[in-house]
Amino acid sequence: MASRALLLTLLLASLAPAEKVLRIPMETDGPKSLDPVRGSTTYESIVCDQIYDCLLRYRYPSEPPTLEPNLLEAMPMVSDDGLTYRFKLKRGVRFGDDACFPGGKGRELIARDVFYSWKRMADDDNQPQSWWLLEGSILGFDEYRTAQNAAATFDYDAPVEGMRILSDHEFEVVLLNPSPIFLYVLAMFQTAVVPREAATTYGTRFSRHPVGSGPFRLAKEEDWIAGKSISLVKNPSFRDELWGGAGGRSGAESPPKEAAGAGGEPRKVPFVDRMQITFFVEDQPRWLEFQAGNLDYVTVPAEYFPQAFFKRTKRLKKEYADKGIRDHAVPLLDLIFRAFNMDDPLLGGYTEEKKALRRAIHLATDLVEFNDVFYNDLCIVYDGPIPPTLEGHPAQSLLGKPRSNQGPDLDRARAELEKAGYPEGKGLPPLEYWTSQGGNSKEQTELFQRQLAKIGVKLNVRLVDFSQLSEATHLKKAPFFSFAWGSDYPDAENNLAIFYGPNESPGSNFSNYKNPRYDELYRRIKRMAPSPERTKILEEMRDILIEDVPYIGSMARTRYYLSSPKVRNFFPTETYWTWMRYLDVER
Amino acid sequence: MLAYVTRKLLYNVPVFLGIIAVLMLALRVNDPVWGKLGKHASQEKHDEEERRLGLDDPFHVQYFRFLWGFGLSAECWDKPGRTVGAELGDAIGPSLAITVPALILTTILSLGIGILSAYRRGRMLDRSLMGLAVVGMSISFLVYIIFGQYFGAYKLNQWRDKPLFAIQGYDATQPLWWITYCLLPVLIGTIVALGYDSRFYRALAVEEINRDYIRTARSKGLSERSVLFKHLLKNAMLTVITHVMITLPFLVEGSLLLEVFFNIPGMGKTLITAINAKDFPVIQGFTAIFAALFIASNILTDVLYALVDPRVRLS
């Protein structure tokens, strides 16, 4: 009898569907924290976006990235003056089950959870990394933050003038100024909604014991092995959210064929039982694990690019395509540049001579050579500070046009140098150039020195730690320095802010650039919703910067992904990471 | 013996305190707070954070605060909610799982090769072994790892039906986990160290083999095995102990490259990640622990000397 029972058990076990596991690489030692307010990097976003929910999300796939409701029934209603946002939450959204709730059963997510989560960003005791996202935006919120942090205990129940709860599922937010950027903030993982019970029960351990309403959950703290991996499992109490098929996504247009479920019908998210994220510090093991079929996708490391792709055409080689491996090129919202300190007596200033000096340096710089030598020709070299795919990015290269400063154009560079009062570089002292050490920055600097030497400009290089570079720029000590900026959200405003006068050091305007016309335009676009008129202003701001030359740039990387034939619904982007919840794999 | 050990301990206390002071000063040359705050930092936020972390306190206050527990209860900057002690506790096991077997294997093999080479000095076997050792030493550790991982794990697994070594990873809950995850890194670590250690032990054995007591032992008619492994090895033990003991602190530190490439969450990987992330409490805690271990291994070496050779105790 016992042997029959055992046989039956084994038979049933063999008939049970195998667990669907999505195997993901992460190119780092892992996220720092799974508490949304304590996270700030892509790596925290990758994990938090699966565990938590924000009010809004990006439609997947969508190009350009388009926002749609996530926890909301519809996009918020905005008053005519652009100041009041009215939100209506979906009903029946529940936090995942956890011991922090009575009886261990997750409760419904309601309006006060949203405000509680945002208030956590203001509480210094939480060491929030992203207060800047909400700073100066909501009526009375800055004052609330100052008062509560000064008080003996931070009172989360104290009112904020611009945060009004209308019912359990409806609330209003009043902004200080109209701001279309506010909607992007509502899709960022730092503003994700967390339950108060979890944050108070676990305290600082909440960083490692996340509780959210997203499609995946960290079943136990031990599933996050420091420096090695993190394993998320399907959240059984995740709401009925469909994806794929014609009506799978709210407001979706026709989805890609591949996205549809069997028979084109939408299916309930998530599609896999477990998400296994492995951390890799080195490229080789990550690449070999993908080749061995142990990962479902991989970003192609620069040194392995020629192995998988033809360098000139960027086409996938036959041996990979024959295995069913697919390639995906993802342009990043990067701004890699070298900035001048506009307050510097030698390099700064706004006279024609000063502009000519900076323009000469720009014209002598060959970014295409940098791209070829150091980036496998995978970067996009562009004019202005607005990265590819965003409104305001020049649709076509401005190269060769009068307003472009792209080099190498040594004749023009020499002419500009003469105009600046330094013919062939005579009389110009070596320029103090700061850059952070590590990677190939030493070699990059040597190439830069060689390029500028062609017009007689010498560099006095300061290779320093990033912290030293950061300190030097904050204190306006570095006259000329290299920097990179990754857009926090897909709107040109984020990049244009780093040249806005009032943001000068120690703010994010490290070049201390000030132009009244530019500042006025910036204030206008900050309040405007996307429109052709706004795009025109973005272009004007871009051209003002090209004319004043406060920096040399720009470059943006393109990331190449390879996906295994087993993975489904794969349309990668690095603008947001909620797309991972829609991935599926063949068993 | 107890007096000897106590004396050694007391001598090293000021050394340790000095090392910690220098270490803490060195880590404060560049303001660590700017590195922590990132691109959205302001001077106000910097000052606030500096105050919160107690880094604006006078140095002596920070110094004594640190000595009280080595900062192990401090929270990692890079991993909120996790203490430096937890990082250390989790990382030490994986490191030892590789470094201890590698040290034992290397010492046994290189000692054997060294003595054999010295015994056959000038002959073909000696020349071949030392030639191989020189070639082995001339190749970078990184090359061994890259090729070892590619051929030893990736290619070998393609040729076999069932994978033998994992390309990367560490999971002590799996059956035969040590063979799957650790044996290949151990073999690579051993091969890398074998060249250096074999030459070192050969030089030691050559020096000993010409001494009077070896000649006396041979003239008394003892077998070569007895001469080499009883008499020679015993007399060379002080040098062997010094050589082994000096590597002990590095065992705990782990093998950075092996851990990084094989994704083994050990001490070396943890430390380098902390350095890259400018995780000040982890860097400070780990380096202080490392300094303490170095001093402890020096004391242990002296004690072992005294045990092996009574003349040391008397001096």
Short mmCIF file of C-alpha atoms in Angstrom, two decimals, chain A residues 338-348 358 430-434 460 462 469 472-473 476-482 510-512 550:
data_model
loop_
_atom_site.label_atom_id
_atom_site.label_comp_id
_atom_site.label_asym_id
_atom_site.label_seq_id
_atom_site.Cartn_x
_atom_site.Cartn_y
_atom_site.Cartn_z
CA ARG A 338 33.86 67.60 -20.56
CA ALA A 339 32.77 70.76 -18.83
CA PHE A 340 34.38 74.15 -18.34
CA ASN A 341 33.97 76.03 -15.09
CA MET A 342 32.39 79.23 -16.40
CA ASP A 343 33.59 81.12 -13.30
CA ASP A 344 37.21 80.27 -14.07
CA PRO A 345 39.23 83.39 -14.99
CA LEU A 346 41.00 81.63 -17.88
CA LEU A 347 38.40 79.27 -19.36
CA GLY A 348 35.14 80.77 -18.13
CA ARG A 358 36.40 77.07 -25.59
CA PRO A 430 48.50 74.49 -19.62
CA LEU A 431 44.85 73.90 -18.80
CA GLU A 432 44.13 72.14 -15.53
CA TYR A 433 41.97 69.17 -16.49
CA TRP A 434 40.37 67.01 -13.79
CA ASN A 460 47.87 69.60 -16.95
CA ARG A 462 44.65 65.75 -12.48
CA LEU A 469 36.46 65.24 -8.46
CA ALA A 472 36.45 69.92 -6.57
CA THR A 473 33.44 70.63 -8.77
CA LYS A 476 34.28 75.33 -8.09
CA LYS A 477 37.97 74.37 -7.91
CA ALA A 478 38.17 72.40 -11.16
CA PRO A 479 38.46 74.68 -14.23
CA PHE A 480 37.97 71.88 -16.78
CA PHE A 481 36.72 68.40 -15.98
CA SER A 482 35.13 65.26 -17.39
CA PHE A 510 28.83 72.07 -12.06
CA SER A 511 29.96 74.28 -14.93
CA ASN A 512 28.32 77.27 -13.17
CA PRO A 550 30.19 75.60 -21.56
#
